[in-house]
Amino acid sequence: MLLVTISRNQYEYDIHSLVKAFYPEEEVKVILKEESSCFVYGDLFLDIIFEGDLQEPDQRDLLCVTACQSGLIREIRIEQEADRTEYRNILKQMLYQVLSETTGQALPWGTLTGIRPTKIPMTLLEEGRSHSEISEHMKKTYLISDEKAALGIEIADRELQILKKINYKNGYSLYIGIPFCPTTCLYCSFTSYPIGLWKTRVEDYLQALEKEIDFVVYNMKERILDSVYIGGGTPTTLNEEQLEWLLSKLTSSFDFATVKEFTVEAGRADSISKEKLEIMKHYGVERISVNPQTMKEETLRIIGRGHSVEQVREAFYDAREAGFENINMDLILGLPGETAEDVSRTMEEIRKLSPDSLTIHSLAVKRASKLHEWIEKNGLWTLKNTNETMEIAGKAARDMGMVPYYLYRQKNMAGNFENIGYSKPDKYGLYNILIMEEKQSIMALGAGSISKVVYEDGRIERADNVKDPKLYIEQIEEMIKRKKKLFCIEI
Ligand code: SF4
């Protein structure tokens, strides 16, 4: 465990996130200095002193970061004019320098630990700043690499061009969560329950979902629906009749004339049938995902995907045959035992299929996943995501005629990299941009989904549904009440 002491309760979350970014496999604890008496000095990793109080006009804050084991010290007096954001940036820069010198490591995203790094270049672009000004600002303030600054600006610029085409501020998007999967993948941290165990409750689940749908149809009729995304879990774990019922319910209830994108995340190849593809096509679904994660058979077995490489190919070709012209594929880098050669081979197989978009993820190890236990048994060294594999995958995507169009990060990602969505021209996922850049209100239905309202001033409020499908079914009226409150609908 890495113990960090602070002299007063301030910026604990930022400190914790940055130390964790350098030491993803360690437990990190940030506590007040006076609470550290039960630890021996040798336990201390970092000591952070905030001295003075910026609220008092004639005091200047002294900030001091000490690496306890090496004795490395960084100290600075902060100008009174520094506001909270500037103060936090200075603290993170000092902390970064100490950690970087201690580990001999540089992080590609510098001090940025949040999940939406493109928000910064996007805001600056909206303010009319030039690419070179933004790049300088990102490198100086957040210590990010040249390459990541350029990537962030490229993506933010593209997103803005795409968003110009729609009046997203007045509209909303609809998310429907189907929380069932054929089996649970080793790395999964989503709301997902094995369909085999829930078969007898799926009808009840759909009935509860119907109540939420009816509520939205009635109460949002004045708003423009811009995009519809059915995710999960794996929506195609619904059988043919259930899938048809859901799509028919949605398309007959909402005005789809305004919908610019209708996506179903088919996801797992072992849940896709020709009949389901035909049903989706019939009801106007335009964009689907067929997600291999890797095209290496042995890895698919280790991560518990429950399907083969051949099944991925079959599902993909069946989708093309059914007429889908916008197929996304998700891949993960850093999977157990995978090397750069494995990633090259996967990209070669993907190139043969020629999907329309690719989402390239860096493996994120979530405490709630079975992967966490797996690492304890097999060791962390088996998970390797490197600059090299990121470059192999990125280059292959660009060679397929794709460009990066959205980006986000997660906590505890292998190599501290990012997830990037690449697409061919006009084959991007609009919903992905809207949700990741937090540009639009999302009405989210189903177990584990999170609705959010984005206000004019950028403020965001959320309301979540319970994760457990049984509770969701039982508490559906309460889920609707939460939405009424969030969207200020009279109760
Ligand atoms: S398909 Fe996705 S949601 Fe389902 S178990 Fe695997 S990772 Fe989780």
Short mmCIF file of C-alpha atoms and ligand atoms in Angstrom, two decimals:
data_model
loop_
_atom_site.label_atom_id
_atom_site.label_comp_id
_atom_site.label_asym_id
_atom_site.label_seq_id
_atom_site.Cartn_x
_atom_site.Cartn_y
_atom_site.Cartn_z
CA MET A 1 0.00 0.00 0.00
CA LEU A 2 1.16 3.52 -0.80
CA LEU A 3 0.35 5.96 1.97
CA VAL A 4 0.05 9.68 1.19
CA THR A 5 -0.40 12.18 4.01
CA ILE A 6 -1.87 15.64 3.51
CA SER A 7 -1.89 18.57 5.93
CA ARG A 8 -5.55 19.44 5.32
CA ASN A 9 -8.50 17.94 3.51
CA GLN A 10 -8.02 19.21 0.00
CA TYR A 11 -7.67 17.66 -3.46
CA GLU A 12 -7.65 14.10 -2.06
CA TYR A 13 -9.34 12.76 -5.19
CA ASP A 14 -6.83 14.42 -7.57
CA ILE A 15 -3.87 13.22 -5.52
CA HIS A 16 -5.22 9.68 -5.33
CA SER A 17 -5.92 9.54 -9.09
CA LEU A 18 -2.47 10.78 -10.06
CA VAL A 19 -0.56 8.44 -7.72
CA LYS A 20 -2.73 5.57 -8.99
CA ALA A 21 -1.89 6.53 -12.60
CA PHE A 22 1.81 5.90 -11.82
CA TYR A 23 1.12 2.83 -9.67
CA PRO A 24 -2.01 1.19 -11.13
CA GLU A 25 -1.44 -2.11 -9.34
CA GLU A 26 -0.96 -0.61 -5.85
CA GLU A 27 -3.52 0.29 -3.26
CA VAL A 28 -3.24 4.03 -2.56
CA LYS A 29 -4.48 5.70 0.60
CA VAL A 30 -4.63 9.48 1.08
CA ILE A 31 -5.11 10.51 4.73
CA LEU A 32 -4.73 13.53 6.97
CA LYS A 33 -1.33 13.81 8.64
CA GLU A 34 -2.81 13.52 12.12
CA GLU A 35 -4.44 10.21 11.17
CA SER A 36 -1.09 8.69 10.23
CA SER A 37 0.01 7.93 13.82
CA CYS A 38 -1.02 4.28 13.47
CA PHE A 39 1.43 3.88 10.57
CA VAL A 40 5.19 3.64 10.99
CA TYR A 41 7.31 6.19 9.14
CA GLY A 42 8.56 3.59 6.69
CA ASP A 43 4.99 3.21 5.43
CA LEU A 44 4.87 6.79 4.23
CA PHE A 45 5.20 7.27 0.51
CA LEU A 46 4.38 10.96 0.00
CA ASP A 47 3.83 13.88 2.31
CA ILE A 48 1.96 16.94 1.04
CA ILE A 49 1.82 20.19 2.97
CA PHE A 50 -0.58 23.01 2.21
CA GLU A 51 0.46 25.93 4.37
CA GLY A 52 -1.48 29.17 4.66
CA ASP A 53 -4.93 29.92 3.41
CA LEU A 54 -5.71 31.45 0.06
CA GLN A 55 -8.90 32.93 1.49
CA GLU A 56 -6.82 35.30 3.65
CA PRO A 57 -5.67 38.33 1.61
CA ASP A 58 -2.15 38.72 3.03
CA GLN A 59 -1.01 35.15 3.09
CA ARG A 60 0.65 33.23 0.31
CA ASP A 61 0.22 29.50 0.26
CA LEU A 62 3.25 27.28 0.51
CA LEU A 63 2.87 23.98 -1.19
CA CYS A 64 5.37 21.24 -0.51
CA VAL A 65 5.47 17.69 -1.87
CA THR A 66 8.01 15.27 -0.37
CA ALA A 67 8.75 11.74 -1.55
CA CYS A 68 9.41 10.17 1.85
CA GLN A 69 11.62 7.28 0.80
CA SER A 70 13.93 9.17 -1.58
CA GLY A 71 13.75 12.51 0.25
CA LEU A 72 12.91 14.25 -3.03
CA ILE A 73 11.22 17.59 -2.29
CA ARG A 74 9.32 20.07 -4.47
CA GLU A 75 8.27 23.32 -2.90
CA ILE A 76 6.53 26.42 -4.25
CA ARG A 77 4.85 29.58 -2.99
CA ILE A 78 1.61 30.09 -4.83
CA GLU A 79 0.47 33.56 -5.84
CA GLN A 80 -2.66 34.79 -4.12
CA GLU A 81 -4.38 35.29 -7.47
CA ALA A 82 -4.34 31.56 -8.15
CA ASP A 83 -7.93 30.32 -8.23
CA ARG A 84 -8.90 26.78 -7.29
CA THR A 85 -8.26 25.40 -10.76
CA GLU A 86 -4.82 27.00 -11.06
CA TYR A 87 -3.91 25.87 -7.56
CA ARG A 88 -4.94 22.32 -8.38
CA ASN A 89 -2.96 22.40 -11.64
CA ILE A 90 0.18 23.55 -9.80
CA LEU A 91 -0.24 20.85 -7.16
CA LYS A 92 -0.66 18.18 -9.83
CA GLN A 93 2.39 19.41 -11.76
CA MET A 94 4.56 19.19 -8.63
CA LEU A 95 3.18 15.81 -7.73
CA TYR A 96 3.72 14.60 -11.29
CA GLN A 97 7.38 15.72 -11.24
CA VAL A 98 8.05 13.93 -7.96
CA LEU A 99 6.34 10.75 -9.15
CA SER A 100 7.97 10.89 -12.55
CA GLU A 101 11.45 11.25 -11.02
CA THR A 102 10.73 8.51 -8.48
CA THR A 103 9.53 6.00 -11.09
CA GLY A 104 11.58 7.18 -14.07
CA GLN A 105 8.32 7.16 -16.00
CA ALA A 106 6.42 9.75 -18.05
CA LEU A 107 2.67 9.45 -18.54
CA PRO A 108 1.36 10.09 -22.06
CA TRP A 109 -1.59 12.10 -20.67
CA GLY A 110 0.53 13.91 -18.06
CA THR A 111 -1.50 15.12 -15.10
CA LEU A 112 -4.84 14.51 -16.80
CA THR A 113 -6.55 11.71 -14.94
CA GLY A 114 -10.18 12.37 -15.90
CA ILE A 115 -12.09 10.30 -18.38
CA ARG A 116 -12.75 13.06 -20.93
CA PRO A 117 -9.44 14.69 -21.91
CA THR A 118 -10.88 16.01 -25.20
CA LYS A 119 -13.19 18.33 -23.28
CA ILE A 120 -10.27 20.72 -22.75
CA PRO A 121 -9.30 21.19 -26.43
CA MET A 122 -12.97 21.29 -27.35
CA THR A 123 -13.69 24.16 -24.96
CA LEU A 124 -10.63 26.05 -26.21
CA LEU A 125 -11.59 25.48 -29.86
CA GLU A 126 -15.07 26.80 -29.08
CA GLU A 127 -13.39 29.90 -27.61
CA GLY A 128 -11.64 30.41 -30.95
CA ARG A 129 -8.11 29.45 -29.86
CA SER A 130 -5.72 28.14 -32.53
CA HIS A 131 -4.36 24.57 -32.61
CA SER A 132 -0.85 25.72 -31.68
CA GLU A 133 -2.13 27.77 -28.71
CA ILE A 134 -4.14 24.80 -27.47
CA SER A 135 -1.23 22.44 -27.91
CA GLU A 136 1.07 24.76 -25.94
CA HIS A 137 -1.52 25.14 -23.19
CA MET A 138 -2.06 21.39 -22.86
CA LYS A 139 1.65 20.61 -22.74
CA LYS A 140 2.47 23.40 -20.27
CA THR A 141 -0.51 23.02 -17.95
CA TYR A 142 -1.08 19.27 -18.01
CA LEU A 143 2.39 18.05 -19.09
CA ILE A 144 0.90 15.82 -21.78
CA SER A 145 3.01 14.48 -24.64
CA ASP A 146 3.15 16.17 -28.07
CA GLU A 147 1.47 13.16 -29.57
CA LYS A 148 -1.51 13.10 -27.16
CA ALA A 149 -1.98 16.87 -27.45
CA ALA A 150 -2.17 16.50 -31.24
CA LEU A 151 -4.55 13.54 -30.94
CA GLY A 152 -6.84 15.36 -28.49
CA ILE A 153 -7.02 18.44 -30.75
CA GLU A 154 -7.59 16.36 -33.90
CA ILE A 155 -10.52 14.55 -32.26
CA ALA A 156 -12.06 17.64 -30.64
CA ASP A 157 -11.90 19.43 -33.99
CA ARG A 158 -13.63 16.53 -35.76
CA GLU A 159 -16.29 16.24 -33.08
CA LEU A 160 -17.10 19.93 -33.41
CA GLN A 161 -17.52 19.57 -37.18
CA ILE A 162 -19.88 16.62 -36.64
CA LEU A 163 -21.87 18.37 -33.91
CA LYS A 164 -22.34 21.45 -36.11
CA LYS A 165 -24.66 19.34 -38.26
CA ILE A 166 -27.25 18.86 -35.51
CA ASN A 167 -29.14 21.08 -33.10
CA TYR A 168 -28.14 18.88 -30.18
CA LYS A 169 -28.87 21.46 -27.50
CA ASN A 170 -32.62 21.24 -28.07
CA GLY A 171 -32.80 17.51 -28.57
CA TYR A 172 -32.14 14.44 -26.48
CA SER A 173 -30.90 10.89 -26.94
CA LEU A 174 -32.49 7.69 -25.76
CA TYR A 175 -30.51 4.81 -24.26
CA ILE A 176 -32.07 1.40 -23.60
CA GLY A 177 -30.10 -1.11 -21.51
CA ILE A 178 -30.57 -4.86 -21.83
CA PRO A 179 -28.47 -6.20 -18.97
CA PHE A 180 -28.08 -9.81 -20.08
CA CYS A 181 -25.18 -11.59 -21.82
CA PRO A 182 -24.55 -15.15 -22.99
CA THR A 183 -21.73 -15.50 -20.40
CA THR A 184 -19.75 -13.02 -18.30
CA CYS A 185 -16.44 -11.92 -19.80
CA LEU A 186 -13.40 -12.00 -17.52
CA TYR A 187 -12.87 -8.23 -17.65
CA CYS A 188 -16.54 -7.19 -17.47
CA SER A 189 -17.55 -4.39 -15.13
CA PHE A 190 -20.83 -3.50 -16.82
CA THR A 191 -24.35 -4.30 -15.74
CA SER A 192 -24.47 -7.82 -17.10
CA TYR A 193 -26.17 -11.01 -15.94
CA PRO A 194 -25.95 -14.45 -17.65
CA ILE A 195 -29.08 -14.89 -19.74
CA GLY A 196 -29.27 -18.59 -18.82
CA LEU A 197 -30.04 -17.69 -15.20
CA TRP A 198 -32.50 -14.92 -16.09
CA LYS A 199 -34.48 -16.52 -18.93
CA THR A 200 -37.68 -16.72 -16.92
CA ARG A 201 -37.55 -13.04 -15.88
CA VAL A 202 -36.84 -11.46 -19.28
CA GLU A 203 -40.57 -10.96 -20.03
CA ASP A 204 -41.02 -9.21 -16.66
CA TYR A 205 -37.98 -7.08 -17.45
CA LEU A 206 -39.44 -6.04 -20.80
CA GLN A 207 -42.76 -5.19 -19.13
CA ALA A 208 -40.98 -2.89 -16.69
CA LEU A 209 -39.05 -1.37 -19.60
CA GLU A 210 -42.34 -0.77 -21.40
CA LYS A 211 -43.51 1.37 -18.47
CA GLU A 212 -40.38 3.50 -18.73
CA ILE A 213 -40.77 3.79 -22.51
CA ASP A 214 -44.40 4.90 -22.17
CA PHE A 215 -43.39 7.46 -19.58
CA VAL A 216 -40.76 8.96 -21.92
CA VAL A 217 -43.04 8.93 -24.97
CA TYR A 218 -45.69 10.86 -23.08
CA ASN A 219 -43.45 13.33 -21.32
CA MET A 220 -40.82 14.08 -23.96
CA LYS A 221 -43.12 14.58 -26.94
CA GLU A 222 -42.12 18.25 -27.23
CA ARG A 223 -38.41 17.39 -27.47
CA ILE A 224 -36.58 16.22 -30.58
CA LEU A 225 -35.17 12.71 -30.39
CA ASP A 226 -31.73 12.74 -32.04
CA SER A 227 -30.31 9.27 -31.45
CA VAL A 228 -31.34 5.90 -30.06
CA TYR A 229 -28.82 3.45 -28.66
CA ILE A 230 -29.68 -0.03 -27.39
CA GLY A 231 -26.78 -1.36 -25.33
CA GLY A 232 -26.17 -3.42 -22.24
CA GLY A 233 -25.15 -6.16 -21.61
CA THR A 234 -25.90 -7.61 -25.01
CA PRO A 235 -29.30 -6.63 -26.48
CA THR A 236 -29.20 -9.56 -28.92
CA THR A 237 -29.44 -12.01 -26.03
CA LEU A 238 -33.17 -11.28 -26.33
CA ASN A 239 -34.74 -14.01 -28.43
CA GLU A 240 -36.23 -13.18 -31.83
CA GLU A 241 -39.76 -12.48 -30.51
CA GLN A 242 -38.50 -10.33 -27.64
CA LEU A 243 -36.18 -8.34 -29.89
CA GLU A 244 -38.98 -7.79 -32.39
CA TRP A 245 -41.33 -6.68 -29.62
CA LEU A 246 -38.80 -4.14 -28.32
CA LEU A 247 -37.98 -2.65 -31.73
CA SER A 248 -41.61 -2.54 -32.74
CA LYS A 249 -42.52 -0.84 -29.45
CA LEU A 250 -39.84 1.82 -29.91
CA THR A 251 -40.47 2.55 -33.57
CA SER A 252 -44.24 2.75 -33.13
CA SER A 253 -44.00 4.92 -30.00
CA PHE A 254 -41.41 7.57 -30.93
CA ASP A 255 -41.15 9.83 -33.95
CA PHE A 256 -38.16 8.33 -35.73
CA ALA A 257 -38.29 10.97 -38.47
CA THR A 258 -35.92 13.11 -36.36
CA VAL A 259 -33.62 10.24 -35.33
CA LYS A 260 -30.22 10.60 -36.96
CA GLU A 261 -28.74 7.36 -35.66
CA PHE A 262 -30.27 4.10 -34.46
CA THR A 263 -27.73 1.68 -32.98
CA VAL A 264 -27.98 -1.79 -31.50
CA GLU A 265 -24.87 -3.06 -29.81
CA ALA A 266 -25.22 -6.66 -30.94
CA GLY A 267 -21.79 -7.24 -29.40
CA ARG A 268 -21.31 -10.92 -28.80
CA ALA A 269 -21.13 -13.10 -31.91
CA ASP A 270 -22.70 -15.97 -29.93
CA SER A 271 -25.92 -13.96 -29.57
CA ILE A 272 -26.41 -12.99 -33.21
CA SER A 273 -28.62 -14.91 -35.65
CA LYS A 274 -29.61 -14.20 -39.25
CA GLU A 275 -33.19 -13.77 -38.11
CA LYS A 276 -32.27 -11.19 -35.47
CA LEU A 277 -30.25 -9.27 -38.06
CA GLU A 278 -33.26 -9.25 -40.39
CA ILE A 279 -35.51 -8.04 -37.59
CA MET A 280 -33.12 -5.19 -36.76
CA LYS A 281 -32.87 -4.22 -40.41
CA HIS A 282 -36.64 -4.33 -40.80
CA TYR A 283 -37.12 -1.86 -37.93
CA GLY A 284 -34.58 0.59 -39.30
CA VAL A 285 -31.53 -0.11 -37.14
CA GLU A 286 -28.62 1.36 -39.11
CA ARG A 287 -25.60 0.83 -36.95
CA ILE A 288 -24.63 -2.34 -35.12
CA SER A 289 -21.56 -3.63 -33.31
CA VAL A 290 -20.05 -7.07 -33.72
CA ASN A 291 -17.32 -7.12 -31.11
CA PRO A 292 -14.49 -9.65 -31.29
CA GLN A 293 -12.14 -7.89 -28.75
CA THR A 294 -9.37 -10.06 -30.24
CA MET A 295 -9.05 -12.44 -33.18
CA LYS A 296 -6.86 -14.82 -31.20
CA GLU A 297 -8.71 -18.02 -30.35
CA GLU A 298 -6.80 -18.78 -27.17
CA THR A 299 -7.42 -15.31 -25.72
CA LEU A 300 -11.14 -15.53 -26.48
CA ARG A 301 -11.19 -18.71 -24.42
CA ILE A 302 -9.24 -17.15 -21.53
CA ILE A 303 -11.48 -14.08 -21.36
CA GLY A 304 -14.63 -16.21 -21.42
CA ARG A 305 -16.21 -14.75 -24.55
CA GLY A 306 -17.91 -18.06 -25.33
CA HIS A 307 -17.49 -17.67 -29.10
CA SER A 308 -14.79 -18.45 -31.65
CA VAL A 309 -13.00 -16.28 -34.19
CA GLU A 310 -14.97 -18.07 -36.90
CA GLN A 311 -18.27 -17.08 -35.25
CA VAL A 312 -17.16 -13.43 -35.35
CA ARG A 313 -16.49 -13.72 -39.08
CA GLU A 314 -19.83 -15.44 -39.69
CA ALA A 315 -21.78 -12.84 -37.68
CA PHE A 316 -20.00 -10.05 -39.53
CA TYR A 317 -20.69 -11.50 -42.99
CA ASP A 318 -24.30 -12.27 -42.04
CA ALA A 319 -24.71 -8.64 -40.99
CA ARG A 320 -23.32 -7.43 -44.32
CA GLU A 321 -25.61 -9.84 -46.14
CA ALA A 322 -28.58 -8.50 -44.18
CA GLY A 323 -27.70 -5.06 -45.57
CA PHE A 324 -25.86 -3.38 -42.68
CA GLU A 325 -23.55 -0.71 -44.06
CA ASN A 326 -22.40 0.64 -40.73
CA ILE A 327 -20.79 -2.07 -38.60
CA ASN A 328 -18.55 -1.26 -35.67
CA MET A 329 -16.09 -3.67 -34.07
CA ASP A 330 -14.66 -3.31 -30.55
CA LEU A 331 -11.14 -4.49 -29.76
CA ILE A 332 -9.18 -4.55 -26.50
CA LEU A 333 -5.41 -4.14 -26.23
CA GLY A 334 -3.52 -5.52 -23.23
CA LEU A 335 -5.53 -8.74 -22.94
CA PRO A 336 -3.98 -11.63 -20.93
CA GLY A 337 -0.86 -12.99 -22.61
CA GLU A 338 -1.25 -10.97 -25.82
CA THR A 339 1.88 -9.66 -27.50
CA ALA A 340 2.46 -7.03 -30.19
CA GLU A 341 2.49 -9.86 -32.77
CA ASP A 342 -0.96 -10.98 -31.60
CA VAL A 343 -2.28 -7.45 -32.00
CA SER A 344 -0.78 -7.26 -35.52
CA ARG A 345 -2.45 -10.55 -36.45
CA THR A 346 -5.80 -9.38 -35.05
CA MET A 347 -5.59 -6.16 -37.06
CA GLU A 348 -4.78 -8.16 -40.18
CA GLU A 349 -7.89 -10.30 -39.65
CA ILE A 350 -9.99 -7.19 -39.03
CA ARG A 351 -8.65 -5.58 -42.19
CA LYS A 352 -9.96 -8.56 -44.19
CA LEU A 353 -13.45 -7.98 -42.78
CA SER A 354 -13.27 -4.22 -43.39
CA PRO A 355 -15.69 -2.86 -40.75
CA ASP A 356 -16.89 0.75 -40.92
CA SER A 357 -15.65 1.74 -37.52
CA LEU A 358 -13.41 0.36 -34.80
CA THR A 359 -13.30 1.15 -31.11
CA ILE A 360 -9.89 0.32 -29.72
CA HIS A 361 -9.87 -0.06 -25.95
CA SER A 362 -7.00 -0.39 -23.51
CA LEU A 363 -7.83 -3.06 -20.98
CA ALA A 364 -9.13 -1.55 -17.74
CA VAL A 365 -8.84 -3.68 -14.63
CA LYS A 366 -11.91 -3.03 -12.50
CA ARG A 367 -12.05 -4.28 -8.93
CA ALA A 368 -15.53 -5.69 -9.56
CA SER A 369 -14.36 -7.85 -12.49
CA LYS A 370 -13.29 -11.48 -12.44
CA LEU A 371 -10.08 -10.27 -14.09
CA HIS A 372 -9.01 -8.81 -10.79
CA GLU A 373 -9.05 -12.30 -9.23
CA TRP A 374 -7.41 -13.73 -12.35
CA ILE A 375 -4.48 -11.31 -11.97
CA GLU A 376 -3.97 -12.38 -8.38
CA LYS A 377 -3.58 -15.96 -9.61
CA ASN A 378 -1.61 -15.36 -12.80
CA GLY A 379 0.29 -12.12 -12.19
CA LEU A 380 0.00 -8.69 -13.70
CA TRP A 381 2.95 -9.19 -16.03
CA THR A 382 0.71 -11.12 -18.43
CA LEU A 383 -1.20 -7.92 -19.26
CA LYS A 384 0.79 -5.71 -21.57
CA ASN A 385 -0.46 -2.72 -23.42
CA THR A 386 2.30 -0.56 -24.78
CA ASN A 387 2.84 2.38 -27.02
CA GLU A 388 3.86 -0.14 -29.65
CA THR A 389 0.53 -2.02 -29.60
CA MET A 390 -1.44 1.26 -29.50
CA GLU A 391 0.50 2.38 -32.58
CA ILE A 392 -0.01 -0.92 -34.40
CA ALA A 393 -3.76 -0.74 -33.87
CA GLY A 394 -4.02 3.00 -34.64
CA LYS A 395 -1.97 2.69 -37.82
CA ALA A 396 -4.02 -0.29 -39.00
CA ALA A 397 -7.25 1.68 -38.42
CA ARG A 398 -5.90 4.65 -40.40
CA ASP A 399 -4.69 2.28 -43.17
CA MET A 400 -8.31 1.06 -43.41
CA GLY A 401 -9.33 4.65 -44.22
CA MET A 402 -10.50 5.49 -40.70
CA VAL A 403 -9.82 8.57 -38.59
CA PRO A 404 -10.17 8.98 -34.80
CA TYR A 405 -13.48 10.64 -33.85
CA TYR A 406 -13.94 10.15 -30.12
CA LEU A 407 -11.79 9.29 -27.15
CA TYR A 408 -12.24 8.54 -23.50
CA ARG A 409 -10.26 7.10 -20.66
CA GLN A 410 -11.09 4.81 -17.76
CA LYS A 411 -9.55 4.28 -14.41
CA ASN A 412 -6.88 1.57 -14.10
CA MET A 413 -6.22 1.19 -17.80
CA ALA A 414 -3.33 -0.98 -18.93
CA GLY A 415 -0.42 1.37 -19.72
CA ASN A 416 -2.50 4.40 -18.72
CA PHE A 417 -3.58 4.91 -22.33
CA GLU A 418 -7.07 5.58 -23.73
CA ASN A 419 -9.98 4.19 -25.74
CA ILE A 420 -10.30 5.60 -29.23
CA GLY A 421 -13.15 5.33 -31.70
CA TYR A 422 -12.02 5.33 -35.35
CA SER A 423 -14.40 5.49 -38.29
CA LYS A 424 -14.56 5.72 -42.04
CA PRO A 425 -16.05 8.99 -43.37
CA ASP A 426 -19.62 9.49 -42.08
CA LYS A 427 -19.66 6.14 -40.27
CA TYR A 428 -18.96 7.56 -36.82
CA GLY A 429 -21.21 6.87 -33.83
CA LEU A 430 -23.02 10.12 -33.04
CA TYR A 431 -24.30 8.82 -29.70
CA ASN A 432 -20.69 8.08 -28.64
CA ILE A 433 -19.74 11.72 -29.15
CA LEU A 434 -22.86 13.06 -27.44
CA ILE A 435 -22.40 10.94 -24.36
CA MET A 436 -18.64 11.23 -24.05
CA GLU A 437 -18.49 14.98 -24.54
CA GLU A 438 -21.56 15.41 -22.32
CA LYS A 439 -23.16 17.64 -24.90
CA GLN A 440 -26.73 16.43 -24.69
CA SER A 441 -29.31 15.19 -22.18
CA ILE A 442 -29.72 11.43 -22.22
CA MET A 443 -32.88 9.62 -21.19
CA ALA A 444 -31.61 6.20 -20.14
CA LEU A 445 -33.94 3.27 -19.52
CA GLY A 446 -33.30 -0.19 -18.13
CA ALA A 447 -31.33 -1.66 -15.23
CA GLY A 448 -28.01 0.04 -14.48
CA SER A 449 -28.59 2.93 -16.88
CA ILE A 450 -27.84 6.53 -15.94
CA SER A 451 -29.92 9.42 -17.25
CA LYS A 452 -28.45 12.88 -17.35
CA VAL A 453 -29.55 16.41 -17.99
CA VAL A 454 -27.01 18.79 -19.49
CA TYR A 455 -27.86 22.42 -18.74
CA GLU A 456 -26.99 25.48 -20.86
CA ASP A 457 -24.25 26.51 -18.40
CA GLY A 458 -22.59 23.08 -18.67
CA ARG A 459 -23.95 21.83 -15.34
CA ILE A 460 -24.87 18.16 -15.38
CA GLU A 461 -27.32 16.28 -13.16
CA ARG A 462 -27.79 12.54 -13.14
CA ALA A 463 -30.28 9.92 -11.99
CA ASP A 464 -29.41 6.26 -12.02
CA ASN A 465 -31.53 3.14 -12.23
CA VAL A 466 -30.78 0.22 -9.92
CA LYS A 467 -28.46 -2.37 -11.47
CA ASP A 468 -30.10 -5.58 -10.34
CA PRO A 469 -32.81 -6.57 -12.88
CA LYS A 470 -34.95 -8.04 -10.09
CA LEU A 471 -34.92 -4.74 -8.17
CA TYR A 472 -35.45 -2.85 -11.40
CA ILE A 473 -38.61 -4.87 -12.08
CA GLU A 474 -39.85 -4.42 -8.52
CA GLN A 475 -38.98 -0.72 -8.26
CA ILE A 476 -39.94 0.48 -11.71
CA GLU A 477 -42.28 3.18 -10.37
CA GLU A 478 -39.43 4.57 -8.28
CA MET A 479 -37.13 4.59 -11.38
CA ILE A 480 -39.76 6.63 -13.21
CA LYS A 481 -40.10 9.01 -10.26
CA ARG A 482 -36.34 9.64 -10.34
CA LYS A 483 -36.61 10.61 -14.01
CA LYS A 484 -39.56 12.88 -13.36
CA LYS A 485 -37.51 14.71 -10.78
CA LEU A 486 -34.40 14.90 -12.97
CA PHE A 487 -36.24 16.19 -16.03
CA CYS A 488 -38.44 18.48 -13.87
CA ILE A 489 -41.62 16.78 -14.96
CA GLU A 490 -44.58 17.49 -12.68
CA ILE A 491 -45.35 14.58 -10.36
S1 SF4 B 1 -20.29 -8.83 -23.57
FE1 SF4 B 1 -19.80 -6.87 -22.59
S2 SF4 B 1 -21.41 -6.56 -21.06
FE2 SF4 B 1 -21.47 -8.72 -21.68
S3 SF4 B 1 -20.21 -9.81 -20.18
FE3 SF4 B 1 -18.89 -9.31 -21.91
S4 SF4 B 1 -17.97 -7.33 -21.35
FE4 SF4 B 1 -19.74 -7.64 -20.03
#
